[in-house]
PDB file of C-alpha atoms in Angstrom:
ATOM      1  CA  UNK A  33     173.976  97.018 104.934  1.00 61.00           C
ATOM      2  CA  UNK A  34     176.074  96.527 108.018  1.00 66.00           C
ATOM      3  CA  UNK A  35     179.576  95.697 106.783  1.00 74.00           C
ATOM      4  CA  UNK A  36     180.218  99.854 106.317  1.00 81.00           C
ATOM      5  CA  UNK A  37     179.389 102.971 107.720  1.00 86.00           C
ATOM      6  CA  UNK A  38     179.356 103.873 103.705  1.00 90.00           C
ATOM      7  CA  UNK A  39     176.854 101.542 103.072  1.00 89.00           C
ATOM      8  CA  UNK A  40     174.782 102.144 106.358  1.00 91.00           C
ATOM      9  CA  UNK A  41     174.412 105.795 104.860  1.00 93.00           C
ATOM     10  CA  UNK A  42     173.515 104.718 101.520  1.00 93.00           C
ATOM     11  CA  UNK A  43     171.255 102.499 102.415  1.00 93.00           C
ATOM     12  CA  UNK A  44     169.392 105.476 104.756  1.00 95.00           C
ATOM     13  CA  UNK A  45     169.327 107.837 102.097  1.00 95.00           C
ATOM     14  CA  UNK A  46     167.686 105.517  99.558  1.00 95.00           C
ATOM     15  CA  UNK A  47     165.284 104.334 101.412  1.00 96.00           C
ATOM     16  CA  UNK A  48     164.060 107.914 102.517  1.00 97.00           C
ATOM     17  CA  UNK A  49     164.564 109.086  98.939  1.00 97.00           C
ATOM     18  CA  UNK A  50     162.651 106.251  97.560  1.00 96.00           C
ATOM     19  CA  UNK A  51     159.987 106.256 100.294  1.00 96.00           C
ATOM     20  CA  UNK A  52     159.075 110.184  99.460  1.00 97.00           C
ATOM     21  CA  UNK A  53     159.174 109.293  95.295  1.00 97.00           C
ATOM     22  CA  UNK A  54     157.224 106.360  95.756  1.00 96.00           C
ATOM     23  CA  UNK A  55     154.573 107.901  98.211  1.00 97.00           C
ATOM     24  CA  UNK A  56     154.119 110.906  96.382  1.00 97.00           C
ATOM     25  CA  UNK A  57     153.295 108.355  93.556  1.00 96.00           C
ATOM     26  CA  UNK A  58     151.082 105.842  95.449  1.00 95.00           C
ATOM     27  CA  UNK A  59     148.646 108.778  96.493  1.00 95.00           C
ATOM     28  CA  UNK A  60     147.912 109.751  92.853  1.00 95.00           C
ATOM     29  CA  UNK A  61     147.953 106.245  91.393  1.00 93.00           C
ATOM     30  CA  UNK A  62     145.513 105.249  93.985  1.00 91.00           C
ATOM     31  CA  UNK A  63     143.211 108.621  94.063  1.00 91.00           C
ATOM     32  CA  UNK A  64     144.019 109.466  97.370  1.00 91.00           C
ATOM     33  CA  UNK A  65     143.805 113.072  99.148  1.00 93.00           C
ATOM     34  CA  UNK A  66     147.033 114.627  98.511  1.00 95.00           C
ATOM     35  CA  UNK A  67     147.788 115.948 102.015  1.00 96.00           C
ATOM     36  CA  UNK A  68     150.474 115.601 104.437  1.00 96.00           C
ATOM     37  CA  UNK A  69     148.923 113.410 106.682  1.00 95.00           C
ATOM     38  CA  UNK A  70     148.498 110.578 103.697  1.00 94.00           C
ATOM     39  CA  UNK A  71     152.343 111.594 101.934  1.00 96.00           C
ATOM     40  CA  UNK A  72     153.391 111.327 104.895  1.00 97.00           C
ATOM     41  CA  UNK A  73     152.416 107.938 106.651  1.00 96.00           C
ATOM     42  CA  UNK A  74     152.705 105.881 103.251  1.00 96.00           C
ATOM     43  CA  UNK A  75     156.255 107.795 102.672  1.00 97.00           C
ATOM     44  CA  UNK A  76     156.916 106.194 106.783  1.00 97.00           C
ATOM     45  CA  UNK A  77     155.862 102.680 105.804  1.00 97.00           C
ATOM     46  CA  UNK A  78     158.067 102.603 102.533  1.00 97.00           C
ATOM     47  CA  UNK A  79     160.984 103.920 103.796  1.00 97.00           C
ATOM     48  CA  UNK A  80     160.589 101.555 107.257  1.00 97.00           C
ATOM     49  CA  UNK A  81     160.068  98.490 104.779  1.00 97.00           C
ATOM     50  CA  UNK A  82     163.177  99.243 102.449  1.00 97.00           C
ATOM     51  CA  UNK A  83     165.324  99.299 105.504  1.00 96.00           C
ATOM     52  CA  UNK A  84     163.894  96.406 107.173  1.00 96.00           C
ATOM     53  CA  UNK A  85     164.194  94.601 103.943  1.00 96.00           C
ATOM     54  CA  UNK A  86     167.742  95.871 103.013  1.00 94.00           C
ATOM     55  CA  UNK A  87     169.027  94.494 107.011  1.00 93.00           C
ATOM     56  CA  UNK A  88     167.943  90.909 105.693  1.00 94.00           C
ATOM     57  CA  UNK A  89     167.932  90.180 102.234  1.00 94.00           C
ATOM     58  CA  UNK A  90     171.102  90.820 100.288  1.00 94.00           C
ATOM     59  CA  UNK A  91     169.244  91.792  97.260  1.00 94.00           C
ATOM     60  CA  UNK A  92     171.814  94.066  95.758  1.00 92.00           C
ATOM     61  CA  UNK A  93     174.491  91.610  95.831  1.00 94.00           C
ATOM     62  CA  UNK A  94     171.858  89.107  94.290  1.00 96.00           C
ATOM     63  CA  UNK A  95     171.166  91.773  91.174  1.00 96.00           C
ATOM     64  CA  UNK A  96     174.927  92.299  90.707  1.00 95.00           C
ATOM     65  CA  UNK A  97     175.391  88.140  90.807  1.00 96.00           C
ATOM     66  CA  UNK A  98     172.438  87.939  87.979  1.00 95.00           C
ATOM     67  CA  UNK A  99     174.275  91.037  86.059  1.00 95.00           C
ATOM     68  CA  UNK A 100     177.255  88.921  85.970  1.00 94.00           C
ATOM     69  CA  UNK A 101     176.010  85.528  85.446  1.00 94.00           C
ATOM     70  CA  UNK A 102     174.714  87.735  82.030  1.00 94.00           C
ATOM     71  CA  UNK A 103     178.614  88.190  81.129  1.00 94.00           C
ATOM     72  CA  UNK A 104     177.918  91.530  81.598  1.00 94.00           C
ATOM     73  CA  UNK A 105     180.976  93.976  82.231  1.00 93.00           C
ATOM     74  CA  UNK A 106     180.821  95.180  85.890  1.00 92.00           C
ATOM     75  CA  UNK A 107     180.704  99.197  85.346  1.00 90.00           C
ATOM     76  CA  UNK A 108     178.516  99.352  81.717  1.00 94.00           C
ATOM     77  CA  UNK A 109     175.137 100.979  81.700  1.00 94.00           C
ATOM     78  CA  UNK A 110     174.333  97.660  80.748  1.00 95.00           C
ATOM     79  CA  UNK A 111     175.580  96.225  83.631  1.00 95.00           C
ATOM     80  CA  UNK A 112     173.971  98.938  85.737  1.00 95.00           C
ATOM     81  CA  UNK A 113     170.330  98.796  84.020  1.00 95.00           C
ATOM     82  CA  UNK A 114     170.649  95.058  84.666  1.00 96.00           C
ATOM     83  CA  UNK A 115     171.729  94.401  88.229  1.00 95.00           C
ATOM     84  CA  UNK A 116     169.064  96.997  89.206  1.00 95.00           C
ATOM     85  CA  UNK A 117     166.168  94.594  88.257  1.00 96.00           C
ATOM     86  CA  UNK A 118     166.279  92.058  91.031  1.00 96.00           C
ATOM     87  CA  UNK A 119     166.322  94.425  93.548  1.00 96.00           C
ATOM     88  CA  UNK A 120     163.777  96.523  92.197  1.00 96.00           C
ATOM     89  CA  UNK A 121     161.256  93.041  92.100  1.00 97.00           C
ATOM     90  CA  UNK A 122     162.358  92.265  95.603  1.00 97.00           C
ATOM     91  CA  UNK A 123     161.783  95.777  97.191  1.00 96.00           C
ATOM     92  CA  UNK A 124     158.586  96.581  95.151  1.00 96.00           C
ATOM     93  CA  UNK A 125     157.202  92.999  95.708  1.00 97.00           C
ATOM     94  CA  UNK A 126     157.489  93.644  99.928  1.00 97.00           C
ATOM     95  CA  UNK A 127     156.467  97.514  99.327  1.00 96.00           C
ATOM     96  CA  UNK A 128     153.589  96.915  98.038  1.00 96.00           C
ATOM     97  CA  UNK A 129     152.057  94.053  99.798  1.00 96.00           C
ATOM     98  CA  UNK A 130     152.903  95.028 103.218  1.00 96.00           C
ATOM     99  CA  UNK A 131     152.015  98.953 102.597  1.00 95.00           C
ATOM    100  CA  UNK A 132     148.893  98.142 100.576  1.00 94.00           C
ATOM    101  CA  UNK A 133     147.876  95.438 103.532  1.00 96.00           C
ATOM    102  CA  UNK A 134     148.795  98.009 106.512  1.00 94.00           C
ATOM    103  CA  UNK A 135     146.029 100.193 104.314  1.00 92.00           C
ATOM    104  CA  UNK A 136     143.530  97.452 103.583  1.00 94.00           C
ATOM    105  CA  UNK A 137     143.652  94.830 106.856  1.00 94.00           C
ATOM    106  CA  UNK A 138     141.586  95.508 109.460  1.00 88.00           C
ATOM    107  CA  UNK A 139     140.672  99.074 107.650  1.00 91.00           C
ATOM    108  CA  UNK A 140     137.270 100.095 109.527  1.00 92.00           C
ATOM    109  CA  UNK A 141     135.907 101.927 106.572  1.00 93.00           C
ATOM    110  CA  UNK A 142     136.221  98.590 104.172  1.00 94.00           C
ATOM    111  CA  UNK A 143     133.756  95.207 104.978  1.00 94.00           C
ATOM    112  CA  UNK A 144     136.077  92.231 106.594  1.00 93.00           C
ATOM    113  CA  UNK A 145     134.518  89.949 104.151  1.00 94.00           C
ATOM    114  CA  UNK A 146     135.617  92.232 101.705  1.00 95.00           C
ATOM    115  CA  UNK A 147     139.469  93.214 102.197  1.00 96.00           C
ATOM    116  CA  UNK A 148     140.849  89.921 101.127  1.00 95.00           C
ATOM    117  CA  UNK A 149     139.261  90.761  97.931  1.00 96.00           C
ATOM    118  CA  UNK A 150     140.563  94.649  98.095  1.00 96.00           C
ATOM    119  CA  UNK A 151     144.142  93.695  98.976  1.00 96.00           C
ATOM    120  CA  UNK A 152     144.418  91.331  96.413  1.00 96.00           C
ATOM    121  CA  UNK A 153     143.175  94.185  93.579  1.00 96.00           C
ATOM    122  CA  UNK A 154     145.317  96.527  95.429  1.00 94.00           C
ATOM    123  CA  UNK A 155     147.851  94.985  94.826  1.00 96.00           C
ATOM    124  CA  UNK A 156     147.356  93.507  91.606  1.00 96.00           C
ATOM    125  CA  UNK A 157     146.590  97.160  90.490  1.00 95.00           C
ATOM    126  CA  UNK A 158     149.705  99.270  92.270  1.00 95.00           C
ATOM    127  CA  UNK A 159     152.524  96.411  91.866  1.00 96.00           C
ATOM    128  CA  UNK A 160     153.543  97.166  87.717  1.00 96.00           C
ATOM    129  CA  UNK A 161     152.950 100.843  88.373  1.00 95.00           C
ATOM    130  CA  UNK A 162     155.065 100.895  91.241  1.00 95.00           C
ATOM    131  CA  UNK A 163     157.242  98.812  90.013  1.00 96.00           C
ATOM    132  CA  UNK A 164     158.718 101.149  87.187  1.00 96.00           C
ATOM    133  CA  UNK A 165     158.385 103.928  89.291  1.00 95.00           C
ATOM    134  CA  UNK A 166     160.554 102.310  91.709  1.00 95.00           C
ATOM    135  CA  UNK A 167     163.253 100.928  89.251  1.00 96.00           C
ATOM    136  CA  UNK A 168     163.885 104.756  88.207  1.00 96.00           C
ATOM    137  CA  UNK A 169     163.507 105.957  91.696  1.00 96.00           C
ATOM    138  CA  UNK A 170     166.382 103.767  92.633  1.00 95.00           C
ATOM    139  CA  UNK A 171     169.190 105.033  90.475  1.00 95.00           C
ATOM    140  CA  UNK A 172     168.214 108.761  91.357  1.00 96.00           C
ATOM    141  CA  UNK A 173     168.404 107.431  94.838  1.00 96.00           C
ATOM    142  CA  UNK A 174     171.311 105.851  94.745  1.00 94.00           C
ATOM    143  CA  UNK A 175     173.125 108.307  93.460  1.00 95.00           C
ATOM    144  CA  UNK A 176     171.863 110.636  96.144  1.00 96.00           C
ATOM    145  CA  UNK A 177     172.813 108.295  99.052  1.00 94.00           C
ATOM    146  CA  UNK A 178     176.380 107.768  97.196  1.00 94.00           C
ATOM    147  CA  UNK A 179     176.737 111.792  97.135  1.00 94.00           C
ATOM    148  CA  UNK A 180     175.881 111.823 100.821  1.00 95.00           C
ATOM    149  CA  UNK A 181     178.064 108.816 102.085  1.00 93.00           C
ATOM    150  CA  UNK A 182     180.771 110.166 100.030  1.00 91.00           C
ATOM    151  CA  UNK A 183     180.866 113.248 102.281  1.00 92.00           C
ATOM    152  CA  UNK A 184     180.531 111.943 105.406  1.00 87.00           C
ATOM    153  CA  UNK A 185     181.969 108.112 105.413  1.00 84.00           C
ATOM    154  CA  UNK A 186     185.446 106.650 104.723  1.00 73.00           C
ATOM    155  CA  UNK A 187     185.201 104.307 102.150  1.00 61.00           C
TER     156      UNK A 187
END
């Protein structure tokens, strides 16, 4: 994420792109009151935990390695579709634990002896639905944070 200003941007604008698509999401998968405060906070935690993540683990370079270890052609749609699927595991897999626990742990209005049990069914529950969501979310994304970067960083 680091190694460019271009990337830096990229980076930003994904993770606020994906945070919004994936919040908006989360509050109707999960039946929750569609208001700003709720968007808003969930949308705060998703984008924080795709950046954190992104500074740390070089999970793009990782789907692009699997891509290729597939003999696929660096620049197909095949190539593409496939190098996006590690990633997508890796960023979903930390979204939704840590956003679902952030909700559950120490969550006045659910029993202590209970929100082991709730986090686990949380997240049992939101990880495959989030998970496609955020596979698509990503290329739409992307492709916005490559727009931006491309105006306003030298390659």
């Amino acid at each position: 994420m680091f190694k460019s200003h271009y990337g830096m941007i990229v980076t930003v604008v994904l993770s606020i792109m994906m945070g919004i698509i994936m919040a908006l999401v989360a509050v109707m998968v999960d039946g929750l009151a569609f208001n700003f405060s709720n968007v808003f906070k969930i949308w705060a935690m998703i984008t924080l935990v795709i950046l954190l993540v992104s500074i740390f683990i070089p999970y793009k370079k990782w789907g692009e390695k699997s891509a290729a270890g597939l003999r696929l052609k660096e620049g197909t749609l095949a190539f593409k579709l496939a190098s996006a699927i590690i990633p997508t595991l890796i960023l979903n897999s930390f979204i939704t634990v840590i956003v679902s626990a952030a909700n559950i742990l120490y969550n006045e209005a659910i029993p202590q002896i209970m929100q082991s049990t709730v986090l686990l069914e949380g997240i049992l529950h939101d990880w495959p639905i989030m998970l496609v969501i955020s596979y698509f979310a990503a290329f739409l994304s992307e492709a916005a944070g490559k727009s931006v970067a491309g105006r306003y960083a030298e390659i």
